[in-house]
Short mmCIF file of C-alpha atoms and ligand atoms in Angstrom, two decimals:
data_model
loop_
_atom_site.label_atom_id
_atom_site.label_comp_id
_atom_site.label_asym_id
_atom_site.label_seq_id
_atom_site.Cartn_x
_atom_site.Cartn_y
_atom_site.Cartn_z
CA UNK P 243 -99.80 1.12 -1.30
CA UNK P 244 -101.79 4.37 -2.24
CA UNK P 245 -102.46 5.85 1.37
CA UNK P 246 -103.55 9.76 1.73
CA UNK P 247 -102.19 11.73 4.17
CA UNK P 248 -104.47 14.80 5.68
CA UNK P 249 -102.90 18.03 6.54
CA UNK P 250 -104.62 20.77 8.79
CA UNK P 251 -102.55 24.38 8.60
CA UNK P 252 -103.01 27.21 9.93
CA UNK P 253 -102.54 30.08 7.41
CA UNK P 254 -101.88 33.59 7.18
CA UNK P 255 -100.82 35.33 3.58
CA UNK P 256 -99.16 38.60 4.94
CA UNK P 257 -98.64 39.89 8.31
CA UNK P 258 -101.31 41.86 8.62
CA UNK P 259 -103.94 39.69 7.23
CA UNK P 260 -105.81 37.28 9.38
CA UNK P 261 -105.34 33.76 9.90
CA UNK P 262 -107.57 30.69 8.70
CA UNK P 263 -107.33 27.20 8.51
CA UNK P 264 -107.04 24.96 5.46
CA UNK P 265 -107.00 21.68 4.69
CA UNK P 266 -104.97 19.25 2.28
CA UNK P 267 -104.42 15.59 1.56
CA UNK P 268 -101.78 14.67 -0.36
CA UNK P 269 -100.49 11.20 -1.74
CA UNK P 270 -98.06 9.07 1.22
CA UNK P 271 -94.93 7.98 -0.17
CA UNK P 272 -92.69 6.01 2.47
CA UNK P 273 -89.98 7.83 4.66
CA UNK P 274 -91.57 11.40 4.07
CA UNK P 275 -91.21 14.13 6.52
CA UNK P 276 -93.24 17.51 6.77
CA UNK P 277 -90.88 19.50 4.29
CA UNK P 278 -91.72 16.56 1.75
CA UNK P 279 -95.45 16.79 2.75
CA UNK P 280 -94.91 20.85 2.20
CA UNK P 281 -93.26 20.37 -1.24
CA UNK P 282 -96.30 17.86 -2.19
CA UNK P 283 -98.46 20.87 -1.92
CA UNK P 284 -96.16 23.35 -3.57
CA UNK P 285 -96.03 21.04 -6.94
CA UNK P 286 -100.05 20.58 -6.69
CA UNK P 287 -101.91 23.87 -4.89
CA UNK P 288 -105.27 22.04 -4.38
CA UNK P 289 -106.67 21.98 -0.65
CA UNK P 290 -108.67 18.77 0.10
CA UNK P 291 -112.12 20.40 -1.46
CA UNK P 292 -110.36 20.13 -4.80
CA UNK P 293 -109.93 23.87 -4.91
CA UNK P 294 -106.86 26.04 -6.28
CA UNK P 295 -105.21 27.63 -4.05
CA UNK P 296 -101.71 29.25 -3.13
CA UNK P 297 -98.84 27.27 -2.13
CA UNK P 298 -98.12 27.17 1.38
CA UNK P 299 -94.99 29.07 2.33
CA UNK P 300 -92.18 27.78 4.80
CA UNK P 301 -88.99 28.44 5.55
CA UNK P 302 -86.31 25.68 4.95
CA UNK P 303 -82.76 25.26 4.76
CA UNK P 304 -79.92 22.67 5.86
CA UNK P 305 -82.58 19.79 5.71
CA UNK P 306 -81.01 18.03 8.84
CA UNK P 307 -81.87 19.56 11.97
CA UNK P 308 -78.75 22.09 11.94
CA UNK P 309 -80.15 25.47 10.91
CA UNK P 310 -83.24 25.74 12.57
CA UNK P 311 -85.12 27.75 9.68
CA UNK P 312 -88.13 24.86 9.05
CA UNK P 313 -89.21 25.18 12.97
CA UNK P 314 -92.82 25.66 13.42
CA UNK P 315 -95.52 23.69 15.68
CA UNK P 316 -96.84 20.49 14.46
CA UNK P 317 -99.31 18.56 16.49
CA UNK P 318 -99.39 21.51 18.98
CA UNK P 319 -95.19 21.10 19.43
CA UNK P 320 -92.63 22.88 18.51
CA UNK P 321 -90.26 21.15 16.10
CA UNK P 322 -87.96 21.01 13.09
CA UNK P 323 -90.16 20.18 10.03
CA UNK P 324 -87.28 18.34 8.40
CA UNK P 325 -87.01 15.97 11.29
CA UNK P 326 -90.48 15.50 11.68
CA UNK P 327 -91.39 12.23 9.85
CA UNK P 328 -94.83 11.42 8.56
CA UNK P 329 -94.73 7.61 9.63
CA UNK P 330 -94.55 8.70 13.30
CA UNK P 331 -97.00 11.47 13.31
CA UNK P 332 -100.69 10.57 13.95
CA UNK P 333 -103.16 12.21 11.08
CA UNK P 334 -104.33 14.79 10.44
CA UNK P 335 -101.06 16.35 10.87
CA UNK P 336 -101.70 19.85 12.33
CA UNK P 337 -99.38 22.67 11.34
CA UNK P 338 -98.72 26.16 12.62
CA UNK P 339 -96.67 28.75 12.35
CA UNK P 340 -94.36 29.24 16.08
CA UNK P 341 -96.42 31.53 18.17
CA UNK P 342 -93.98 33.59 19.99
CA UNK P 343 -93.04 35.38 16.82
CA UNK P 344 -94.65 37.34 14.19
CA UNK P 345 -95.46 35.14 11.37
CA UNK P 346 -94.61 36.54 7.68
CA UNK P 347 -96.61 34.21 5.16
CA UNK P 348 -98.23 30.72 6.41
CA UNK P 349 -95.36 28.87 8.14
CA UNK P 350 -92.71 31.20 8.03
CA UNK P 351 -91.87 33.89 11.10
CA UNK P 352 -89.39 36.65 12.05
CA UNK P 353 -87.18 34.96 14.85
CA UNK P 354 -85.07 38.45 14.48
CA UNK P 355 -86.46 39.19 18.36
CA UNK P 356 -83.90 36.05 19.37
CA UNK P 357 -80.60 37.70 17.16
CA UNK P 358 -81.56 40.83 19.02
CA UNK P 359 -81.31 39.17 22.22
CA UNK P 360 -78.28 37.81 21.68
CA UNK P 361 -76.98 41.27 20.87
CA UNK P 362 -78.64 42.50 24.60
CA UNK P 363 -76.96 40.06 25.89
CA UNK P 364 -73.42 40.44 24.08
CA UNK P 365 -73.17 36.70 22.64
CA UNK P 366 -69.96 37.14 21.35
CA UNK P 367 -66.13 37.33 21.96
CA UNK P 368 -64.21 40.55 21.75
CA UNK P 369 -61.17 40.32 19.42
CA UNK P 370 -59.23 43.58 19.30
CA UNK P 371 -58.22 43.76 15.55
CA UNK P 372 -57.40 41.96 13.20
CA UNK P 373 -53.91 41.62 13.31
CA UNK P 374 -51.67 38.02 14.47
CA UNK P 375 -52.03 37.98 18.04
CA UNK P 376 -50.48 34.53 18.49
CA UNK P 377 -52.27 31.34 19.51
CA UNK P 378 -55.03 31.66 21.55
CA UNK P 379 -55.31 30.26 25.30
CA UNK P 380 -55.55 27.03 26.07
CA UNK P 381 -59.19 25.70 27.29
CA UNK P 382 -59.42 22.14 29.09
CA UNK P 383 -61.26 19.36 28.29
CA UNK P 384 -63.15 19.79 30.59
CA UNK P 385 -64.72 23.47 29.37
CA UNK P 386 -64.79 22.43 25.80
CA UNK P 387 -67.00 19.76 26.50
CA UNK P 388 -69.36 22.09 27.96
CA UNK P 389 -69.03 24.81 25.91
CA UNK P 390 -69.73 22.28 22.67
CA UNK P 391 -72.79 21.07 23.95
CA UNK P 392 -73.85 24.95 24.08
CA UNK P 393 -72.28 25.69 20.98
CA UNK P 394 -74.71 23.47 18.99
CA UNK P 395 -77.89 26.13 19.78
CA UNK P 396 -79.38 27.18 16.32
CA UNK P 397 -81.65 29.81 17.40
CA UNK P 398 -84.52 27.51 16.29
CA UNK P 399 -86.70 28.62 18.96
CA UNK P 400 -88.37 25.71 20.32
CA UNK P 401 -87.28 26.51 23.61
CA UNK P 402 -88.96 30.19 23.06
CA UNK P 403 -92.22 28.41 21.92
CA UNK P 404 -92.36 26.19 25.04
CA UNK P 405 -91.29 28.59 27.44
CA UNK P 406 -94.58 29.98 29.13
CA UNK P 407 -92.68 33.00 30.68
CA UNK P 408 -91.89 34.06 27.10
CA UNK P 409 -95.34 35.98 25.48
CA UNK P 410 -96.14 39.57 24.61
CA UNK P 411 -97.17 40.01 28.18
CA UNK P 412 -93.64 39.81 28.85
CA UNK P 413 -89.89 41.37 27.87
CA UNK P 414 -88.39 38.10 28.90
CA UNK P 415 -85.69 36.97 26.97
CA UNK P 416 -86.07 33.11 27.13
CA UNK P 417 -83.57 30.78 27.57
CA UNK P 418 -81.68 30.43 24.54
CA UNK P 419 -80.07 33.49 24.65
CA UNK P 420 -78.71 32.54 28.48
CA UNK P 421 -77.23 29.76 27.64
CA UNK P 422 -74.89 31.62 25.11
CA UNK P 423 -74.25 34.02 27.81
CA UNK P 424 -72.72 30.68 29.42
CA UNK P 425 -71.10 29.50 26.49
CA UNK P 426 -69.42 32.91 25.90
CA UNK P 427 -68.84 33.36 29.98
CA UNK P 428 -66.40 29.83 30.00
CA UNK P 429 -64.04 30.94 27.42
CA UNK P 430 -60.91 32.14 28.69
CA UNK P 431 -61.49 35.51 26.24
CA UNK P 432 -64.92 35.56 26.49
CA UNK P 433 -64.40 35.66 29.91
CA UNK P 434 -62.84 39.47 30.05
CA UNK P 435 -66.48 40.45 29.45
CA UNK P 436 -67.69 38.18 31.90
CA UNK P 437 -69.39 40.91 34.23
CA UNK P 438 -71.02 43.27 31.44
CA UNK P 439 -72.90 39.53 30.49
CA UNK P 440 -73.85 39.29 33.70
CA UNK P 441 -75.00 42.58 34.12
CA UNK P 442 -77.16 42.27 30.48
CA UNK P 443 -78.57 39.46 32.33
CA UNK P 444 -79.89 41.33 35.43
CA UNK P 445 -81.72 43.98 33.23
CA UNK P 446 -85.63 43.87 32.67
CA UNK P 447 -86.39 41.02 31.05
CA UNK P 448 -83.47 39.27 31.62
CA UNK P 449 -82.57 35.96 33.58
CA UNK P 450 -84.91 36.72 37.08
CA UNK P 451 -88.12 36.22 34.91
CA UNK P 452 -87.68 32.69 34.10
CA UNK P 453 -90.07 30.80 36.19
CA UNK P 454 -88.48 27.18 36.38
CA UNK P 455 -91.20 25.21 34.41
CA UNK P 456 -88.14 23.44 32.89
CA UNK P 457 -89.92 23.15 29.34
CA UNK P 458 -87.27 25.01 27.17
CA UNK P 459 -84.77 21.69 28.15
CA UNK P 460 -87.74 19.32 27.42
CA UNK P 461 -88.32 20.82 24.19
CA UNK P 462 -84.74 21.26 22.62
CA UNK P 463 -83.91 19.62 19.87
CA UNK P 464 -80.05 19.98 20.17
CA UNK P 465 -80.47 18.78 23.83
CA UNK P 466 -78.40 22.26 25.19
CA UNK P 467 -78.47 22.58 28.87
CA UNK P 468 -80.67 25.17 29.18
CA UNK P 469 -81.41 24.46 32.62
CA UNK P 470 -77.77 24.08 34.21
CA UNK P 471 -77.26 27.12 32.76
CA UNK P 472 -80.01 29.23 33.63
CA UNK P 473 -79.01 27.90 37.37
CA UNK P 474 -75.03 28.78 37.29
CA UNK P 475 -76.05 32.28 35.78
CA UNK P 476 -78.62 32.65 38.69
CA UNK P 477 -75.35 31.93 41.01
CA UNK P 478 -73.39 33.92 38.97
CA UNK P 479 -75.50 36.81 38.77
CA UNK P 480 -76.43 36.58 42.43
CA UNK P 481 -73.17 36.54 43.87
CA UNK P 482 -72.21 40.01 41.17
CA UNK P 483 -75.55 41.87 42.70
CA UNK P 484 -74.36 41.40 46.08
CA UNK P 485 -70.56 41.97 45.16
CA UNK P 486 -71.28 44.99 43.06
CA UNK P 487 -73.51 46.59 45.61
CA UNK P 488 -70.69 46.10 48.70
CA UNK P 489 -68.49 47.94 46.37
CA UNK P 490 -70.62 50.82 45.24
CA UNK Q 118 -78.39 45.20 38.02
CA UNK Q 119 -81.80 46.59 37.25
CA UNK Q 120 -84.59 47.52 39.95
CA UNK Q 121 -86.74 44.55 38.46
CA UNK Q 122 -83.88 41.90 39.05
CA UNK Q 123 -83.65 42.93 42.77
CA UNK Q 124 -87.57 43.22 43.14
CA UNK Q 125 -87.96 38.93 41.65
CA UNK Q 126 -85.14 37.93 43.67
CA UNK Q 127 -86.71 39.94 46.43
CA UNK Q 128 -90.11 37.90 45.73
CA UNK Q 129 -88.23 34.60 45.64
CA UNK Q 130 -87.05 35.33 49.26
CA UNK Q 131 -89.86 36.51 50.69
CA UNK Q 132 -92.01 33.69 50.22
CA UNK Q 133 -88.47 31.66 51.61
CA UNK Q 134 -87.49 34.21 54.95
CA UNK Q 135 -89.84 34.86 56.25
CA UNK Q 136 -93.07 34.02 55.07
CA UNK Q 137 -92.08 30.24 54.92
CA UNK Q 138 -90.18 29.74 58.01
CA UNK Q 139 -93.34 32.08 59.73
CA UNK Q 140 -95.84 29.28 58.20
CA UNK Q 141 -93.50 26.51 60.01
CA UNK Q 142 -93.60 28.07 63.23
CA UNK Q 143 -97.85 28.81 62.81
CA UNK Q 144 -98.04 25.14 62.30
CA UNK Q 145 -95.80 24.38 65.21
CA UNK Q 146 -97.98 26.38 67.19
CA UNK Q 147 -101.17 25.63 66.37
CA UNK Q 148 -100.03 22.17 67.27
CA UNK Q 149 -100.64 23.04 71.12
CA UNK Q 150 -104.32 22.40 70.41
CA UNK Q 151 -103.43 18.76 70.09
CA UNK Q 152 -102.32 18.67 73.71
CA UNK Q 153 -105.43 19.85 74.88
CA UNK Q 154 -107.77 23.51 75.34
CA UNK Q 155 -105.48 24.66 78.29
CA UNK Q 156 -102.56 24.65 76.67
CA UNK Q 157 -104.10 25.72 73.53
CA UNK Q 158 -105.28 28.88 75.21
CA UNK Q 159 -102.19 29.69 77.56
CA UNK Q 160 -99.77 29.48 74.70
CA UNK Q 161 -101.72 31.83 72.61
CA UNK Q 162 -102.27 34.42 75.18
CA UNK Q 163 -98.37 34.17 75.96
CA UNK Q 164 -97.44 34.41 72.29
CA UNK Q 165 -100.39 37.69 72.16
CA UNK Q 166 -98.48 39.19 75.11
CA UNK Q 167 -94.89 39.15 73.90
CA UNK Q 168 -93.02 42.60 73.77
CA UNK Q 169 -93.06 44.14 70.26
CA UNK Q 170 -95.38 41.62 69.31
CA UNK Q 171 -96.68 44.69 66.35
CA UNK Q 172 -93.26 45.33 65.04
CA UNK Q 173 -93.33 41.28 64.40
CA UNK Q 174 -96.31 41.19 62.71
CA UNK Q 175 -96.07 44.06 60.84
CA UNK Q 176 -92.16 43.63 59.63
CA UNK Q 177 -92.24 39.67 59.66
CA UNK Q 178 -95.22 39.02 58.61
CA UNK Q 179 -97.82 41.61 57.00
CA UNK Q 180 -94.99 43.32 54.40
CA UNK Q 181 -93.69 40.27 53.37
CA UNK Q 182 -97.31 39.01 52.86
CA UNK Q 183 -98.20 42.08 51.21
CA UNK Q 184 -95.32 42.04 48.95
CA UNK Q 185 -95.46 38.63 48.24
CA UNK Q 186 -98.87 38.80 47.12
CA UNK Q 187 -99.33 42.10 44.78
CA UNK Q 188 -95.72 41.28 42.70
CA UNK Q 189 -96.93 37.39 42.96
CA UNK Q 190 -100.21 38.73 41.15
CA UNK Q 191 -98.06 40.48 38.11
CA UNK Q 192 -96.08 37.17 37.85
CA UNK Q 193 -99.03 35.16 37.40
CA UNK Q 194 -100.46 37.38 34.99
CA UNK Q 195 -97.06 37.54 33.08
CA UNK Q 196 -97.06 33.91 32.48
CA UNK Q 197 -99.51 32.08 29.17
CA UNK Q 198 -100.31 28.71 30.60
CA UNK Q 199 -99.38 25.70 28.14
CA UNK Q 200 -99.70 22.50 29.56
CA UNK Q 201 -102.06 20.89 27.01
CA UNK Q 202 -99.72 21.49 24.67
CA UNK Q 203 -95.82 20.57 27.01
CA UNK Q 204 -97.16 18.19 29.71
CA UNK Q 205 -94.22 17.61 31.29
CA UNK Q 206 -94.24 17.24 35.12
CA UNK Q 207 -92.31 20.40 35.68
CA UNK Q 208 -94.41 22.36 33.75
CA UNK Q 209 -97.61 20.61 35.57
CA UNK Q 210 -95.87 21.98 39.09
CA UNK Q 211 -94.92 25.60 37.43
CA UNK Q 212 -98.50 26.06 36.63
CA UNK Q 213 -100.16 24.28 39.98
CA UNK Q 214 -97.37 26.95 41.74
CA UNK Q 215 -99.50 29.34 40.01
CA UNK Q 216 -103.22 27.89 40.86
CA UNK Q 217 -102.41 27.37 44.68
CA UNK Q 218 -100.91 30.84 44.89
CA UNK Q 219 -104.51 32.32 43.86
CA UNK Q 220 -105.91 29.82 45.77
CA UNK Q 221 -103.59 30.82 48.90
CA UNK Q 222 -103.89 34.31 48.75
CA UNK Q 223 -107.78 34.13 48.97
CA UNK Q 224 -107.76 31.24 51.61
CA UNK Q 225 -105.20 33.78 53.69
CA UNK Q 226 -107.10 36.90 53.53
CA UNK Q 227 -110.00 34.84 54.43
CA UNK Q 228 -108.35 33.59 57.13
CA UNK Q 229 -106.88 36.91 58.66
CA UNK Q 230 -110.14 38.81 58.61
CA UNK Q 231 -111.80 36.48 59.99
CA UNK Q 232 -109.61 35.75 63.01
CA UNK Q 233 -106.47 38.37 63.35
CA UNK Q 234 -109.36 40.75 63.05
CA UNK Q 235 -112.44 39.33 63.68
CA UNK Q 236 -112.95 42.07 66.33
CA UNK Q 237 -112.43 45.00 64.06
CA UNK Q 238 -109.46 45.88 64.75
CA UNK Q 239 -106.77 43.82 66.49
CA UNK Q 240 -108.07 40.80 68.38
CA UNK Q 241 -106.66 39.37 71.46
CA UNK Q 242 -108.51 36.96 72.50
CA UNK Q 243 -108.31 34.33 70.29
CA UNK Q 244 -109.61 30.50 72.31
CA UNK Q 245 -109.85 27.34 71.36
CA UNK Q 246 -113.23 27.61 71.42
CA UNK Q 247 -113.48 30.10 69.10
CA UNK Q 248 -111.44 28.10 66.84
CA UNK Q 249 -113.17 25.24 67.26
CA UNK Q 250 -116.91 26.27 67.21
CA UNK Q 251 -116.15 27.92 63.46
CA UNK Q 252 -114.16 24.28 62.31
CA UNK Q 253 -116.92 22.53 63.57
CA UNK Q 254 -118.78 24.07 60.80
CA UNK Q 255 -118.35 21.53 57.52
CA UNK Q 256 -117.89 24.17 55.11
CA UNK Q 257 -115.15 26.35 57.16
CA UNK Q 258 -113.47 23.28 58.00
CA UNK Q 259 -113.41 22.41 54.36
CA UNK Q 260 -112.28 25.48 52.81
CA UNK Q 261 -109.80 25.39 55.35
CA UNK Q 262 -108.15 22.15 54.22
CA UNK Q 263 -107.94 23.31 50.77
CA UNK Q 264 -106.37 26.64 51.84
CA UNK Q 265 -104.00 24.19 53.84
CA UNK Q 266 -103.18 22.06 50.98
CA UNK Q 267 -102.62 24.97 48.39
CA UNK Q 268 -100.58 26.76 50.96
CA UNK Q 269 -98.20 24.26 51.96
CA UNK Q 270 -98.00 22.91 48.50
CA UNK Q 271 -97.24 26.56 47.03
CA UNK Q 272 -94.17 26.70 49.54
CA UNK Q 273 -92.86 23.22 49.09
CA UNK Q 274 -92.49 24.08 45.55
CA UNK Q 275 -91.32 27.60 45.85
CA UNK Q 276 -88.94 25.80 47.81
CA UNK Q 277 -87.27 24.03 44.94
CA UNK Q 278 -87.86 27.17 43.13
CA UNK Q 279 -86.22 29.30 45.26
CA UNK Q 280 -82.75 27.24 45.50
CA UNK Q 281 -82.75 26.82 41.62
CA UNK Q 282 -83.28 30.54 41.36
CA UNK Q 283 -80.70 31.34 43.58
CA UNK Q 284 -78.23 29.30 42.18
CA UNK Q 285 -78.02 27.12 45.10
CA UNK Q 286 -79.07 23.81 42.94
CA UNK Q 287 -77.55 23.85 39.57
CA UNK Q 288 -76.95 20.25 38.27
CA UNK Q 289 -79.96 17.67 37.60
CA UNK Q 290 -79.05 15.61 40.16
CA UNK Q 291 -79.03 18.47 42.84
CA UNK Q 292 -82.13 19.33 41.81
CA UNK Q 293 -84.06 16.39 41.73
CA UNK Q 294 -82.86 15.46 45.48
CA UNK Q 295 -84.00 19.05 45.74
CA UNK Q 296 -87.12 17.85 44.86
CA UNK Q 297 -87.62 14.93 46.64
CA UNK Q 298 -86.67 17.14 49.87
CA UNK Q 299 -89.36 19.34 49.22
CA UNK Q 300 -91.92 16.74 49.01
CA UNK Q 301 -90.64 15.58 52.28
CA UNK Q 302 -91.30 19.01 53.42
CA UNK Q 303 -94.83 19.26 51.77
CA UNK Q 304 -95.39 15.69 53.74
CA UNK Q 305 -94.91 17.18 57.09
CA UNK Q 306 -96.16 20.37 57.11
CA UNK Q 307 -99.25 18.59 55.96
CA UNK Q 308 -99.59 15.64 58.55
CA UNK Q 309 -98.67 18.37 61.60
CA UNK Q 310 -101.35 21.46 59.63
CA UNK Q 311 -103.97 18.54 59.36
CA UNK Q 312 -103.51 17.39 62.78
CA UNK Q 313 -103.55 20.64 64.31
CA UNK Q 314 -107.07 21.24 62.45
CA UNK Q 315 -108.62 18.22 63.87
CA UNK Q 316 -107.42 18.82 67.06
CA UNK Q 317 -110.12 21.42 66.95
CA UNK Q 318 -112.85 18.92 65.77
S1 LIG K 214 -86.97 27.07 32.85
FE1 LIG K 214 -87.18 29.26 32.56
S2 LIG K 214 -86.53 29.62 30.52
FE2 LIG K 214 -86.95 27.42 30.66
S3 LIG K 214 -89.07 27.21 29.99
FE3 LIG K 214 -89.06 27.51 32.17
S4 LIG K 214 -89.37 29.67 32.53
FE4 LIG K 214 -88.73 29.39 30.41
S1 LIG K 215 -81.50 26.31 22.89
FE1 LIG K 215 -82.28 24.58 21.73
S2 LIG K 215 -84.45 25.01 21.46
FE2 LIG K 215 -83.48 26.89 22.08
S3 LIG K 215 -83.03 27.96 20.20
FE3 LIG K 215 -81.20 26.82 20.77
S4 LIG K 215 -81.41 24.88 19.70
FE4 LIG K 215 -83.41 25.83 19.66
S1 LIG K 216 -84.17 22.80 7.51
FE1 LIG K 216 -82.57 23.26 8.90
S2 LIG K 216 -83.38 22.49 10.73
FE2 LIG K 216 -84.90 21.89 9.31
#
């Protein structure tokens, strides 16, 4: 079964350059996703008037929805590449590169505005040295549950994409980078840094300006929270503003 | 905690205490016309004669408005729109929030010029057949029901906002009855604004 398949992307090759769009068809073979489509191109740089042209560039990596890397928006969504399968796409497949970042070549962008958010927002855990300090404390069930369901975040930014209080209108920091705030917030040694995370949070930018559309859940591919978090962190952050100003 | 996190939460309230409990109690009262001119009139000139009646207006009900309004203006202009692309009911609500407040804040300045101060300055004597001779004109009594709609609407679902902001609904299931309540709210205020207005008719 010789079928074509028609791809529409939106291209940029540096970025300073403008955009444009160009169009390829390339053979079908069954089970393909959009890297596969990509690679089609890469082995044969013709666009669908027959003309050479340069490959298109993405960005690729673990190949199974873990690493985030091959997100861009296809058929106006954002999305993994590598779990986006042809057979369940409608035609022409449209690609783009994610909007809320600045694109480098084609499909690829900088996503180095989320890494610096979690550094604003001081995703991590404070270990003082390096030296044996024992076993850790213990963390229920209960907490670990939670706390895996935020641990499985890849920075993809989807959530970013779909969030329509995060543009270059705004400093907003978008949800992903809250919901590590809760992840680091539930750990017993996380937890000594609890109120500087919380106070990261109240900055410009930070956790007020999130509007509720409730897209950034919708959207997620790894199915984190985002939502019941950005909600306990409004509690959270509520009940330190009024606690911190009775004690000023 | 920065000045801008205490200025949103600040914005969240307002449109909660007072603004929203003041729109209750306008609907409440403009009921009176449905038990008749008389009663219409006498409660307004009682509620137009009570002591401090400025420092109410002015502390309950024009700052808020005011405040409300010109940081509700930056917020709408901070968000990009994308519901052809996510159209997920949530989204749908998060950008209607931002339609009716336009629509609101036109429909109450309309509204407050033309009656509050339709004298200039200050006007006291507000009667039901003032009222009633402008509703009896189609296109007033139009424009009103829209401002009606896109008010009530905007505060039913900055009420769900507002108890999701605050951290007062976390889970899913919170806020979906959350939800539901303020549709429930959104239901009333509605039957009682739109039966006040007819009363008029
Ligand atoms: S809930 Fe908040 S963070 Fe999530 S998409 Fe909406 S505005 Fe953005
Ligand atoms: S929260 Fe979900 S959508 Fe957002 S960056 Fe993490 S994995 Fe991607
Ligand atoms: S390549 Fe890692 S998520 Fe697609």
């Amino acid at each position: 079964m010789a079928k074509d398949i028609r791809l529409v992307i939106k291209r940029q090759a540096n970025p300073k350059s403008a955009d444009y769009v160009e169009e390829f068809v390339i053979p079908y073979f069954p089970k393909m996703n959009v890297v596969a489509a990509l690679m089609e191109i890469q082995k044969n740089p013709l666009n669908a008037k027959g003309d050479v042209t340069t490959p298109v560039a993405w960005d690729c990596n673990c190949l199974e929805e873990v690493c985030g890397a091959c997100t861009m928006v296809i058929n106006g969504q954002a999305r993994q590449a590598c779990s986006a399968l042809v057979d369940q796409l409608t035609q022409p497949i449209h690609l783009a590169p994610l909007t809320k970042f600045p694109v480098v070549r084609d499909l690829v962008v900088d996503r180095k505005v989320m890494f610096d958010n979690l550094r604003k927002v001081k995703a991590w855990i404070e270990v003082d040295g390096t030296h044996d300090m024992g076993p850790g404390p213990r963390v229920s069930p209960k907490v670990q549950e939670q706390a895996y369901r935020l641990s499985k975040c890849m920075t993809c930014g989807c959530c970013m994409e779909a969030c329509p209080n995060v543009n270059p209108k705004s400093n907003f920091i978008g949800p992903a980078p809250i919901a590590q705030v809760d992840l680091m917030n539930s750990h017993p040694t996380g937890a000594l840094q609890r109120e500087r995370r919380l106070e990261a949070l109240m900055t410009e930018g930070g956790i007020a300006d999130c509007g509720n559309a409730q897209n950034c859940i919708k959207v997620c591919p790894k199915e984190v929270p985002l939502t019941r978090s950005i909600a306990r962190l409004n509690r959270a952050t509520t009940f330190h503003g009024i606690k911190s100003w009775f004690n000023k | 905690m920065s000045h801008s996190y205490f200025w949103r939460k600040l914005h969240s309230l307002s449109g909660i205490l007072p603004l929203g409990i003041f729109l209750m109690v306008h609907m409440f009262i403009n009921s009176m016309a449905t038990l008749g001119q008389e009663n219409f009139n006498r409660g307004v000139s009682l509620l137009h004669n009570i002591p401090y009646l400025w420092f109410f207006e002015l502390v309950v009900i024009f700052i808020p408005i005011l405040y409300h309004a010109f940081y509700g203006i930056w917020v709408v202009y901070l968000t990009r729109n994308n519901i052809e692309n996510y159209r997920y009911f949530r989204n749908w609500l998060f950008y209607l929030q931002r339609v009716s407040a336009v629509i609101t804040l036109l429909f109450v300045t309309w509204h407050v010029i033309g009656l509050r101060f339709s004298e200039g300055v200050i006007s006291n004597n507000i009667t039901f057949e003032f009222v009633s001779a402008a509703l009896n004109q189609p296109v007033i009594l139009v424009l009103y029901l829209i401002g009606l709609l896109a008010s009530f609407g905007h505060f039913a679902n900055g009420l769900w906002s507002f108890l999701v902001s605050w951290g007062i609904t976390v889970g899913e299931q919170a806020q979906r009855t959350a939800a539901y309540g303020s549709f429930v709210v959104f239901i009333i205020l509605t039957a009682v604004g739109i039966n006040a207005l007819l009363a008029f008719i």
